[in-house]
Tab-separated table of C-alpha atoms in Angstrom:
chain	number	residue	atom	x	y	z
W	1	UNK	CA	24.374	17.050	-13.611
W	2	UNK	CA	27.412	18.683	-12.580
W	3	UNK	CA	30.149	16.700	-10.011
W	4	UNK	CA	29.088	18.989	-7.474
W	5	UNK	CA	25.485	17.751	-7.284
W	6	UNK	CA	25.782	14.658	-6.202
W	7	UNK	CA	24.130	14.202	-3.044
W	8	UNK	CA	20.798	13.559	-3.038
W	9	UNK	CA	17.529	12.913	-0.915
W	10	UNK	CA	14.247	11.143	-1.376
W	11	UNK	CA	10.735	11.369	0.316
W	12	UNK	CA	8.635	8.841	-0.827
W	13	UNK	CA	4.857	9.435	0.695
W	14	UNK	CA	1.617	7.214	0.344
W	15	UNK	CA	1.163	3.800	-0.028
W	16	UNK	CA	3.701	0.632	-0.038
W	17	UNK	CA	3.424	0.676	-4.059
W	18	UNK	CA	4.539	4.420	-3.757
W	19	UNK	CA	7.753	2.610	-1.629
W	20	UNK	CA	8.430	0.524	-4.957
W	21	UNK	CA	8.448	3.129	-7.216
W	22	UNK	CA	10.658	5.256	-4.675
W	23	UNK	CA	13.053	2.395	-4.268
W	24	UNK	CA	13.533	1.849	-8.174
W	25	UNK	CA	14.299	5.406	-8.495
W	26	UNK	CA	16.528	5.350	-5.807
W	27	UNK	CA	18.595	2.544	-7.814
W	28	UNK	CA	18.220	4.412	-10.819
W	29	UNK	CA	20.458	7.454	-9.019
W	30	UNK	CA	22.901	5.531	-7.607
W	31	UNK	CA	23.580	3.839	-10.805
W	32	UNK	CA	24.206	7.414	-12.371
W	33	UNK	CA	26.637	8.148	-9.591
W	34	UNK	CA	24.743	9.604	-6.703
W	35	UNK	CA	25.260	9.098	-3.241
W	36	UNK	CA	22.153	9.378	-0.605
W	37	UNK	CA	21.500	11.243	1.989
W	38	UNK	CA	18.602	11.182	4.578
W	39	UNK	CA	19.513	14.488	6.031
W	40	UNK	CA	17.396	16.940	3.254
W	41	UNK	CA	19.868	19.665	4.549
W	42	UNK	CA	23.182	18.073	3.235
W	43	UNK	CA	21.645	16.932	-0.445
W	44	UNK	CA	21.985	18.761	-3.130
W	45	UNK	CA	19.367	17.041	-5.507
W	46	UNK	CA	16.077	16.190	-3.265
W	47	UNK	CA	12.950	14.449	-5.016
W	48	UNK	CA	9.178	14.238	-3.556
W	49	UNK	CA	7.290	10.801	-4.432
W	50	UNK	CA	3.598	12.264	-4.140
W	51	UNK	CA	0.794	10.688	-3.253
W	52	UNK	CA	-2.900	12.060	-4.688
W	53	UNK	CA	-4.942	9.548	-3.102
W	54	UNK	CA	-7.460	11.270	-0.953
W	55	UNK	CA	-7.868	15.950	0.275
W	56	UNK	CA	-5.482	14.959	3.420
W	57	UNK	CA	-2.688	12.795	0.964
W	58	UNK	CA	-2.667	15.937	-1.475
W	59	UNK	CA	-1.851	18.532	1.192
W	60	UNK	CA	0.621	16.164	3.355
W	61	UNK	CA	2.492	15.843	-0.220
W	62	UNK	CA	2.025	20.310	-1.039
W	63	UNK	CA	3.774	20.606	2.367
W	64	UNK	CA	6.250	17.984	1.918
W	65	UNK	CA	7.143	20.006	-1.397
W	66	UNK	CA	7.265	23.151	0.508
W	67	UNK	CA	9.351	22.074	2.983
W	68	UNK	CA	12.101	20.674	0.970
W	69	UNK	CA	12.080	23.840	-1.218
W	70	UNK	CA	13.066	25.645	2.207
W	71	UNK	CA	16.490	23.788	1.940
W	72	UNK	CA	17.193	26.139	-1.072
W	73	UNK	CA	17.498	28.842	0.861
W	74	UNK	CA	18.869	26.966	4.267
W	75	UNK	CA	20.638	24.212	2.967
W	76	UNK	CA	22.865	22.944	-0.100
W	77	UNK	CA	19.693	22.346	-2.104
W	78	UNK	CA	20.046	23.290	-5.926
W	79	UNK	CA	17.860	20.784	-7.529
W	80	UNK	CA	14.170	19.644	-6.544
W	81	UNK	CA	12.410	17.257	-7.809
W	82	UNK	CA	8.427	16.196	-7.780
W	83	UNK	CA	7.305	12.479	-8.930
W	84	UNK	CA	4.277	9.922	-8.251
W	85	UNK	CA	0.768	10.734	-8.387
W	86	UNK	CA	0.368	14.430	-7.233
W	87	UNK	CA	2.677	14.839	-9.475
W	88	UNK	CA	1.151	12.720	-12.797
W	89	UNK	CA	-2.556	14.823	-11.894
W	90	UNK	CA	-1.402	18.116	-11.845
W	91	UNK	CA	2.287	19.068	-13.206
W	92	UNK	CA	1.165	22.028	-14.901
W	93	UNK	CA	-0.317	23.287	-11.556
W	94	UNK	CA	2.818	22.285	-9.448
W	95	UNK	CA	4.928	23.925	-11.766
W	96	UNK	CA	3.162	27.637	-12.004
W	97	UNK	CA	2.305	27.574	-8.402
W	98	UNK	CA	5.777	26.168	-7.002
W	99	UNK	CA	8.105	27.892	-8.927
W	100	UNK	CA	11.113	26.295	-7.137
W	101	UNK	CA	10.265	22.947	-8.617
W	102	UNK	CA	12.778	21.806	-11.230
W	103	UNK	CA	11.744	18.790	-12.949
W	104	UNK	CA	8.274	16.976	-12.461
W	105	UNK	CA	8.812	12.862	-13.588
W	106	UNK	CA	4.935	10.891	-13.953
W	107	UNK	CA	4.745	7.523	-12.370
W	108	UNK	CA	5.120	5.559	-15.412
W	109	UNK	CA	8.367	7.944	-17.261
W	110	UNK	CA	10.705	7.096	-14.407
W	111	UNK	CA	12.494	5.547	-17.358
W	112	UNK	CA	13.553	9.074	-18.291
W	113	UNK	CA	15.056	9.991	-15.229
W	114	UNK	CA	18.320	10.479	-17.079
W	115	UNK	CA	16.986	13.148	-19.737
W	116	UNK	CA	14.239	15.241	-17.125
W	117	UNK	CA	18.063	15.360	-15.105
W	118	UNK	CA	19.713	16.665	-18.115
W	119	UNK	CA	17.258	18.999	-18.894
W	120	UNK	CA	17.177	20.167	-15.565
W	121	UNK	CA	20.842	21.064	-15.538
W	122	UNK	CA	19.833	23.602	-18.556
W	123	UNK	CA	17.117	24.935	-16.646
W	124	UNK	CA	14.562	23.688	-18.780
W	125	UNK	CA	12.445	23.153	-15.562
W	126	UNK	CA	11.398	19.356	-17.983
W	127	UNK	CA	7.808	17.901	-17.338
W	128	UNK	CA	7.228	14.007	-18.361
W	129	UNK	CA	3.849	12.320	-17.789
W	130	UNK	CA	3.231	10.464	-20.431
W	131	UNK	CA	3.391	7.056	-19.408
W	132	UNK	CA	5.841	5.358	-21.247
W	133	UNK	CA	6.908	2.903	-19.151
W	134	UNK	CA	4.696	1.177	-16.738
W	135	UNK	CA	7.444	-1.342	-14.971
W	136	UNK	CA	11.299	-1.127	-14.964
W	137	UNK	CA	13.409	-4.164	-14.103
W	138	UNK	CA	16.473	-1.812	-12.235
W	139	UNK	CA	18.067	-2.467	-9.408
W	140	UNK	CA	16.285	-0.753	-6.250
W	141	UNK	CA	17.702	0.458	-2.906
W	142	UNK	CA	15.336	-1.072	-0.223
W	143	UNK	CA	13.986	1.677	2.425
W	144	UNK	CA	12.385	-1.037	4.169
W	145	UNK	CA	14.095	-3.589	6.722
W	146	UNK	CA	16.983	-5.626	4.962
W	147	UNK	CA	14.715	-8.672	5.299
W	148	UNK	CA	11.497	-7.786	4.127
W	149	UNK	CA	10.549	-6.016	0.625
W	150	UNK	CA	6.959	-4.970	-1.565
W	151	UNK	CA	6.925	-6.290	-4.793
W	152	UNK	CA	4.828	-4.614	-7.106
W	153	UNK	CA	3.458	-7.158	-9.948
W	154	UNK	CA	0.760	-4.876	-11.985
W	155	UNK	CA	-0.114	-1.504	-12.094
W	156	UNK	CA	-3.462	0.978	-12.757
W	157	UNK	CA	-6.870	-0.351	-12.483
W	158	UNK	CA	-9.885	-0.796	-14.217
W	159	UNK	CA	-12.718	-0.827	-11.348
W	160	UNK	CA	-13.778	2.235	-11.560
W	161	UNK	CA	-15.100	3.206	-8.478
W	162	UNK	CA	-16.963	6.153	-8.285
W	163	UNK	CA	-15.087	7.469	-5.585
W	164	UNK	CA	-11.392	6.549	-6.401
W	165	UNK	CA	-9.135	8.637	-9.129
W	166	UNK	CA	-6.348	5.570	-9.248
W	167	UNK	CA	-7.574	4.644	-13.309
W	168	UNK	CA	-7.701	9.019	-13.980
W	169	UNK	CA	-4.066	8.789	-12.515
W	170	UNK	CA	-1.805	5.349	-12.590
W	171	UNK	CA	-4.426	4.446	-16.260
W	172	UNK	CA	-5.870	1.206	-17.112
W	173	UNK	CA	-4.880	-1.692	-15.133
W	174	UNK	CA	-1.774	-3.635	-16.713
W	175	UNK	CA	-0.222	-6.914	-15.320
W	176	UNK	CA	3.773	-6.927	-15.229
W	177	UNK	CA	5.008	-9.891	-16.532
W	178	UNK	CA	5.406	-13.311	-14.648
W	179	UNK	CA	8.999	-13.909	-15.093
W	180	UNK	CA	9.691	-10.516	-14.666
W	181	UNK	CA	8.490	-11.131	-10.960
W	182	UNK	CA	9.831	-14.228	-10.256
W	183	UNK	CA	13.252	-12.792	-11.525
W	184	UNK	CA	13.107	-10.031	-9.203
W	185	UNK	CA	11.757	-11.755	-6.236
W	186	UNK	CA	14.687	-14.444	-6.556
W	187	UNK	CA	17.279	-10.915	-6.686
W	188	UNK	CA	15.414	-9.579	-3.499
W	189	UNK	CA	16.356	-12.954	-2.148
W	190	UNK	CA	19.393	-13.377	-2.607
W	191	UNK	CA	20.395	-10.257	-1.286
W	192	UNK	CA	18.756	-11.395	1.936
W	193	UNK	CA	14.928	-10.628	1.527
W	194	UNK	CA	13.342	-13.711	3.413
W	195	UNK	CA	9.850	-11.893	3.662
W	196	UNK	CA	8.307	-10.693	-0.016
W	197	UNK	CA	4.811	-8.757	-0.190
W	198	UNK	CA	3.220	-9.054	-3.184
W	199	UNK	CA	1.239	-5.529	-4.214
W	200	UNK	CA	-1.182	-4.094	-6.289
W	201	UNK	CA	-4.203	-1.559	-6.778
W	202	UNK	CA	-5.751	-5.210	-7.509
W	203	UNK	CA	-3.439	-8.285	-6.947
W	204	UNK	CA	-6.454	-10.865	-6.851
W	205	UNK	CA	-7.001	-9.988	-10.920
W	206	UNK	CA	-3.176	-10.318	-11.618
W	207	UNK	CA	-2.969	-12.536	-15.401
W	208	UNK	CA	-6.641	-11.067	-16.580
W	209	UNK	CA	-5.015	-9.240	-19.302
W	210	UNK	CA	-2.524	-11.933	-20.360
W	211	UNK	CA	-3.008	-15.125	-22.461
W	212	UNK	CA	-6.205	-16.784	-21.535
W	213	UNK	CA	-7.285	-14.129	-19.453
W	214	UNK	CA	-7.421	-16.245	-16.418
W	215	UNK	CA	-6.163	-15.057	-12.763
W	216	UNK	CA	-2.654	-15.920	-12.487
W	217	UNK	CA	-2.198	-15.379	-8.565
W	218	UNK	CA	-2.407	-18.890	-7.199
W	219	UNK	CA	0.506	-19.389	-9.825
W	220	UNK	CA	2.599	-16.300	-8.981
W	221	UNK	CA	2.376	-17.741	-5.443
W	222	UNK	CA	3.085	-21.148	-6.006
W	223	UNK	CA	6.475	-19.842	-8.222
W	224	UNK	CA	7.597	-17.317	-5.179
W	225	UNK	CA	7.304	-20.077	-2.601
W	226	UNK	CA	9.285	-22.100	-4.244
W	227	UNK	CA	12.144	-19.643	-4.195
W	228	UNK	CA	14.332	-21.619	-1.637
W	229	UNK	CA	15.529	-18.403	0.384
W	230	UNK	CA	12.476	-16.905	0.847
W	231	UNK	CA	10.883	-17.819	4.236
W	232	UNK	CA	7.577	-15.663	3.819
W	233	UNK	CA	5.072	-15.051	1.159
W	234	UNK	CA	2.273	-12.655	1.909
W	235	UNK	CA	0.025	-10.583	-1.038
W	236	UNK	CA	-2.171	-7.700	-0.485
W	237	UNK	CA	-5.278	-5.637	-1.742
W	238	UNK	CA	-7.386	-8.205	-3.552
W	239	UNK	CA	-10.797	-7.454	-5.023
W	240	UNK	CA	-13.757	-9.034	-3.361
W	241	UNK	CA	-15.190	-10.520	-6.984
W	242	UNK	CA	-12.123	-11.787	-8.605
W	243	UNK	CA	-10.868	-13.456	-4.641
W	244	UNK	CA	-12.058	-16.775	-6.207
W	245	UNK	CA	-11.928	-20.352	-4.006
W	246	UNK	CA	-9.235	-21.348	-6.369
W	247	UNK	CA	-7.023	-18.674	-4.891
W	248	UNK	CA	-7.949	-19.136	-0.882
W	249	UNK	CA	-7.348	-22.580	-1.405
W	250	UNK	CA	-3.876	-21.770	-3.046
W	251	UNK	CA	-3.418	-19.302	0.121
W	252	UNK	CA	-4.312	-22.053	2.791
W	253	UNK	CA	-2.173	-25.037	1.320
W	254	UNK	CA	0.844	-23.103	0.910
W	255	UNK	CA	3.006	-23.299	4.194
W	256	UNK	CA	4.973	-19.893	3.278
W	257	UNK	CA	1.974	-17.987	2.270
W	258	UNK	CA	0.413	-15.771	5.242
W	259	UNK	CA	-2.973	-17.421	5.381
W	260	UNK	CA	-3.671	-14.039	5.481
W	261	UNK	CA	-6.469	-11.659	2.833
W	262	UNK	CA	-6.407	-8.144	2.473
W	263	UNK	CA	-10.337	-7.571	1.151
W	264	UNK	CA	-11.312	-3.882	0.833
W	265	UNK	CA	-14.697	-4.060	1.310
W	266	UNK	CA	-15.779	-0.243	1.545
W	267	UNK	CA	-19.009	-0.945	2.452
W	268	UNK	CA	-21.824	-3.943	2.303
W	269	UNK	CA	-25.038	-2.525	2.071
W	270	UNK	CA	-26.659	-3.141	-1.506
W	271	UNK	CA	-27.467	0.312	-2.526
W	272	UNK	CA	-24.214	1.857	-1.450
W	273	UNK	CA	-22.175	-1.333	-3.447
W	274	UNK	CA	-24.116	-0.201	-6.852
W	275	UNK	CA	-23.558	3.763	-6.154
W	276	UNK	CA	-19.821	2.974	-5.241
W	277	UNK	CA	-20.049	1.237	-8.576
W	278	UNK	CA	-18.512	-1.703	-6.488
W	279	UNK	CA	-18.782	-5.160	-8.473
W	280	UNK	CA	-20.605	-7.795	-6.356
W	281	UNK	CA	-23.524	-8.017	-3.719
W	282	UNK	CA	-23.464	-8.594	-0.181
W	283	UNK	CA	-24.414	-12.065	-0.035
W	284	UNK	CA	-21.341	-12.481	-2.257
W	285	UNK	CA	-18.782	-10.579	-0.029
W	286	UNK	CA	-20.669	-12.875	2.760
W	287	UNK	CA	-20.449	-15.843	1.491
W	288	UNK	CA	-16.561	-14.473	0.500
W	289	UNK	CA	-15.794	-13.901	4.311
W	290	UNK	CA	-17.647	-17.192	5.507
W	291	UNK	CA	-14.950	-19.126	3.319
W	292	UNK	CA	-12.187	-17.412	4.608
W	293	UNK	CA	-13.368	-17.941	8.092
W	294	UNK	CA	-13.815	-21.247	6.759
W	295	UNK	CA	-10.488	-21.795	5.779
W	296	UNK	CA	-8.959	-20.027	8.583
W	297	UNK	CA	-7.367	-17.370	7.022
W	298	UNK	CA	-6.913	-13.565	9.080
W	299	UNK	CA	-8.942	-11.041	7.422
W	300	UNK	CA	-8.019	-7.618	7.108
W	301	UNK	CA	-10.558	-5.022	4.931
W	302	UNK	CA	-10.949	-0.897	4.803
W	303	UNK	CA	-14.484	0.543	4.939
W	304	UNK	CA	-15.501	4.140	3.743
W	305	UNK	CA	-17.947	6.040	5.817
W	306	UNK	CA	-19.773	8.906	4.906
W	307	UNK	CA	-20.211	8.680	1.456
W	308	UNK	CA	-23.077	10.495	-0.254
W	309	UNK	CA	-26.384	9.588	0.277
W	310	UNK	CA	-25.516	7.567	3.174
W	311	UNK	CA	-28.243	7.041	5.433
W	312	UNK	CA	-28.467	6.401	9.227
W	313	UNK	CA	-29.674	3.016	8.300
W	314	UNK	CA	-27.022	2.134	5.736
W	315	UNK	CA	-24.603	3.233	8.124
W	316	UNK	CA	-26.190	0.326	11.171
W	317	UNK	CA	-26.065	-1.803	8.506
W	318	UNK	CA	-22.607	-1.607	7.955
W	319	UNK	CA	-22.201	-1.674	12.012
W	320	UNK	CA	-24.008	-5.196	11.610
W	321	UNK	CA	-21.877	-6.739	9.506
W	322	UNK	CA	-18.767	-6.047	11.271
W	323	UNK	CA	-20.431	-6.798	14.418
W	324	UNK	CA	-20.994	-10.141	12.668
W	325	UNK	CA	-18.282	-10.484	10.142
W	326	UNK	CA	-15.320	-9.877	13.286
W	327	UNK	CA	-12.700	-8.912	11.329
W	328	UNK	CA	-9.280	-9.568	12.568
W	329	UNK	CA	-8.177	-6.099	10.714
W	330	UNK	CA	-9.878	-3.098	10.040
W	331	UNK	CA	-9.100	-0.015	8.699
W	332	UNK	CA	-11.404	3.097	8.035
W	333	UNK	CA	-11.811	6.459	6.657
W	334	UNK	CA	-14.323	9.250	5.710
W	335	UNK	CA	-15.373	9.989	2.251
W	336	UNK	CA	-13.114	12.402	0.287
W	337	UNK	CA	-14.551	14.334	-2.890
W	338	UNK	CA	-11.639	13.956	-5.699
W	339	UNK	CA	-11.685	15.851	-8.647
W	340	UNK	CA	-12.436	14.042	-11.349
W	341	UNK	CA	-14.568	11.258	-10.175
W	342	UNK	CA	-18.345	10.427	-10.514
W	343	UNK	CA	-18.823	10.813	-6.569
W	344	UNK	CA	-17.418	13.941	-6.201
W	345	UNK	CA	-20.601	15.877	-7.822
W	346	UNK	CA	-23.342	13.247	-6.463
W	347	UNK	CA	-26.035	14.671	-4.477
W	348	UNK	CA	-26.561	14.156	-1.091
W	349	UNK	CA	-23.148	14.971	0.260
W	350	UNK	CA	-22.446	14.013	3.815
W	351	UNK	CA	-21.806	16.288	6.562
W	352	UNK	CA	-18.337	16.345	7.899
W	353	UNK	CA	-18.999	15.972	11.395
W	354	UNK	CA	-21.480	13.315	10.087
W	355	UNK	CA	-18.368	11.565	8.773
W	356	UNK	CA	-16.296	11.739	11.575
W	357	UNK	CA	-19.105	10.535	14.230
W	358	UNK	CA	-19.888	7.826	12.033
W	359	UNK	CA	-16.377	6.899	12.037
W	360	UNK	CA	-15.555	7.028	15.506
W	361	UNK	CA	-18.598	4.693	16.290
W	362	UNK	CA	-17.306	1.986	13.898
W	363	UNK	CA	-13.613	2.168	15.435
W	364	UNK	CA	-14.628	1.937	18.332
W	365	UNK	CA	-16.899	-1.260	17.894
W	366	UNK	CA	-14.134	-2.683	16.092
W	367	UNK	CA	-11.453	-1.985	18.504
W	368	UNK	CA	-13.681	-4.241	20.688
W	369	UNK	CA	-13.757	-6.928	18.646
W	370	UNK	CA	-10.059	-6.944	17.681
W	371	UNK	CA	-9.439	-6.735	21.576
W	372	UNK	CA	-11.001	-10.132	21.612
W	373	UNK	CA	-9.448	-11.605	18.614
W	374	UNK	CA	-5.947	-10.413	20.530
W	375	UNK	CA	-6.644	-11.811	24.132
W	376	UNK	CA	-7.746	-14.931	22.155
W	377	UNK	CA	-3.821	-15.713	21.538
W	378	UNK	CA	-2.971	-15.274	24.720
W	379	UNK	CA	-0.915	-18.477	25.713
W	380	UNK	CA	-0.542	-19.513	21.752
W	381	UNK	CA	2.912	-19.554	20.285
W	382	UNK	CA	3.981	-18.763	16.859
W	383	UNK	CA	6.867	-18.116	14.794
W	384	UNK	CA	7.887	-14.467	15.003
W	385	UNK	CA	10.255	-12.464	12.341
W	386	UNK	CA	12.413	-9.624	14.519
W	387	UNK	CA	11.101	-7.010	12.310
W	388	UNK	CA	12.437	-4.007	13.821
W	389	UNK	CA	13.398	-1.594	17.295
W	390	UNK	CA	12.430	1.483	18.937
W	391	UNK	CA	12.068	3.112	21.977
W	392	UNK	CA	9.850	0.392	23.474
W	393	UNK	CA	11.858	-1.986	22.760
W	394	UNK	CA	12.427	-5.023	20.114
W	395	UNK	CA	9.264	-5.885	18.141
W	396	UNK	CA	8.456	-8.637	15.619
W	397	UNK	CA	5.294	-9.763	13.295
W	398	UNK	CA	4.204	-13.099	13.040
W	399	UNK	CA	1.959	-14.372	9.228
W	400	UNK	CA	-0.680	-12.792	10.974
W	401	UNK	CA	0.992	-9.194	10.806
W	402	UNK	CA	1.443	-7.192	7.819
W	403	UNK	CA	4.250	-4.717	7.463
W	404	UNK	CA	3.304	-1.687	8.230
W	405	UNK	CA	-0.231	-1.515	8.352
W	406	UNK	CA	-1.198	-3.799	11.320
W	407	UNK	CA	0.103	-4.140	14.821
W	408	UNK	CA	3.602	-5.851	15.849
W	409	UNK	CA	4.143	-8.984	18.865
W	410	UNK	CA	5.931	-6.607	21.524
W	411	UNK	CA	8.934	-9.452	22.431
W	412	UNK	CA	10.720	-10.244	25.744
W	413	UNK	CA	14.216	-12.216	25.002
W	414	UNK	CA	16.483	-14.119	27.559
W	415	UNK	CA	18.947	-13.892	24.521
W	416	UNK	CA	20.032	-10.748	22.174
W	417	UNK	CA	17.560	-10.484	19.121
W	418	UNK	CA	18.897	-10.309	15.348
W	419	UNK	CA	16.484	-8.157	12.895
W	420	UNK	CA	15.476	-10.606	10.432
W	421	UNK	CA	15.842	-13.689	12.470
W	422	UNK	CA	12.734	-16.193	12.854
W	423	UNK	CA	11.881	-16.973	16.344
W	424	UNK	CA	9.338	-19.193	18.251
W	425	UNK	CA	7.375	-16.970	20.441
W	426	UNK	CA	4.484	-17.201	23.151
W	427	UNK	CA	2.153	-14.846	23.678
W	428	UNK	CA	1.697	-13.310	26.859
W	429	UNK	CA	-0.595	-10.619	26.847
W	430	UNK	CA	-2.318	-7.919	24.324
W	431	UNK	CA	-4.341	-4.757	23.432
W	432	UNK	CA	-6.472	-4.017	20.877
W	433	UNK	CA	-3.820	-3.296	18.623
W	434	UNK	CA	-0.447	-5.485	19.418
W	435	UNK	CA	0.614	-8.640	21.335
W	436	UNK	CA	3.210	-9.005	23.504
W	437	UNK	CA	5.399	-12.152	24.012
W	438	UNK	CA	8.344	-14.092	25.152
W	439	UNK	CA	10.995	-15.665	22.906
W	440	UNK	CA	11.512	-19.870	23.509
């Protein structure tokens, strides 16, 4: 790459694992000698991390593309660049279709940043998916808060839902290894991380694939909490049949872990499990829920609506059990056909406006219940991180928060605030979706 070309941007769209990736290629440039920019009209090089989840991901991540090809012609652009899952699924129609496109990089070749560059700079318009290199240990540029960083610790999956094209993009599911993370979780601390989320397609089945085959995630938390500097340990996206008692009881005696599980449930009737090809039944992700309830661990989980074949009384079912199962979190979204996967040619397709009424009437019965679960705080205290500030003012998260995807504690101070400081707060007041208190 020429002197000349040295300034360069990054979007990085999709999910918190899409962040890691975007952050390790971010280190990756600046150890060649590039500077970044945030402003896509200044850079000269701009990459796209894609994301190829669901219809509304694919498009968000075709615009994105579009848009920073526009800087060719009205900025300084001369290079663009296209990575992560979009990306891995469909290079060769990215690069017929988008003909300003330079240089498409898989999500597991990031190791070959340095050649698809050189390549570029010939005009050789390089495409590498061939996943040759599922983790790199590089250094990584943090777009998150100084204080708080993912860490991803496998990659791919094997569940095979009928629904999902994760395994027909990311592959099989591989663990990265143990002292790998450890190593990079005591870097991240050092350079002042004090909050580390651990991340996966499937964290809860992290070690299946190593030595005896056992889970290793009780163990991978026991060795990040013991990282002195590190104030906070929360993990993310387990998988409701490999979330054994072993591992909520690791969660609940460790005083730095959030006693906190992410458990995408999707749905709970029987039928729709088996067609999801969902491992488990009900009564297990029941009984699964009464232990963490149990234990007194928050419980976050994501629900699909809408998928095919779906009945009217499937669908109350569902309504019953989060009626009954109150989660403290939940997040939901209509079925999306993707290319590629068993669902997408199933009978019985669901209307769209099916869908969406379906999916109103289960946010709206949960935005009830997490009303309550709020007001219930009212006059608790906590400790608060000062995660962050906008136009509303300062805002923190206490073990109960996840970055990101759940509300924030709305804070009053007497005293200025310092982002990444842990404070003692009391909480005053709340909606269905934050908290609002005042600092001790």
């Amino acid at each position: 790459m020429s002197e000349n070309n040295k300034l360069v941007g990054l979007v990085s769209l999709g999910c918190a694992k899409n962040r890691v990736d975007s952050e390790n290629l971010l280190g990756q440039l600046t150890e060649l000698g590039y500077s970044l920019t945030s402003d896509p009209a200044e850079a000269d090089v701009i990459f796209v991390n894609t994301c190829g989840f669901i219809e509304s991901a694919k498009e968000e991540s075709i615009d994105t593309i579009f848009e920073m090809a526009s800087y060719k012609k009205e900025g300084n652009l001369k290079k663009l660049f296209v990575t992560g899952c979009l990306a891995q699924r469909y290079p060769d129609a990215l690069m017929a279709e988008i003909p300003e496109i330079d240089g498409i990089l898989g999500v597991a070749d990031y190791a070959r940043l340095p050649e698809m560059l050189a390549d570029a700079d010939q005009d050789k318009r390089p495409v590498f998916t061939e996943m040759n290199s599922r983790f790199l240990c590089t250094p990584r540029v943090l777009t998150t808060a100084s204080h708080s960083a993912y860490v991803k610790i496998s990659d791919g999956c094997d569940n095979r839902c009928t629904y999902c094209a994760i395994p027909l993009i990311r592959g099989n599911y591989i663990s990265r290894p143990f002292d790998d993370i450890v190593d990079e979780c005591k870097r991240l601390a050092e350079g002042g991380v004090t909050e580390i989320t651990l991340i996966a397609q499937d964290t809860s089945r992290y070690g299946c694939d190593m030595g005896d085959g056992h889970y290793l995630l009780p163990e991978l938390l026991e060795a990040v909490s013991a990282i002195e500097s590190v104030h906070w340990v929360r993990v993310l996206y387990c998988y409701p049949d490999s979330t054994e008692d072993r591992l909520l009881d690791t969660i609940q005696k460790l005083p730095k872990v959030a006693p906190y599980l992410d458990l995408p449930l999707q749905h709970i009737d029987d039928k729709m499990l088996k067609t999801m090809n969902r491992r488990g039944s009900s009564e297990w992700i029941r009984s699964r829920i009464a232990e963490c309830h149990a234990r007194g661990l928050t419980v976050r989980t994501t629900m699909i609506v809408g998928f095919p074949g779906e009945t009217d009384e499937q669908f109350q079912t569902l309504l019953d059990f989060v009626r009954d199962a109150r989660f403290d979190r939940l997040g939901a979204f209509t079925y999306s056909p993707e290319e590629g996967t068993p669902a997408a040619i199933m009978k019985n397709q669901i209307d769209e406006d099916v869908k969406n009424e379906r999916l109103d009437q289960l946010m709206m019965l949960q935005q009830g219940i997490s009303m309550e679960i709020n007001e219930a705080r009212i006059g608790t205290v906590c400790e608060v991180l000062v995660d962050g500030e906008d136009e509303d003012g300062v805002y923190g998260r206490s073990l109960l928060e996840a970055p990101e995807s759940d509300g924030v504690i709305r804070l009053t101070s007497d005293k200025p605030l310092t982002l990444g400081e842990y404070v003692q707060v009391k909480i005053t007041s709340a909606d269905a979706y934050d908290l609002f208190g005042e600092v001790l």
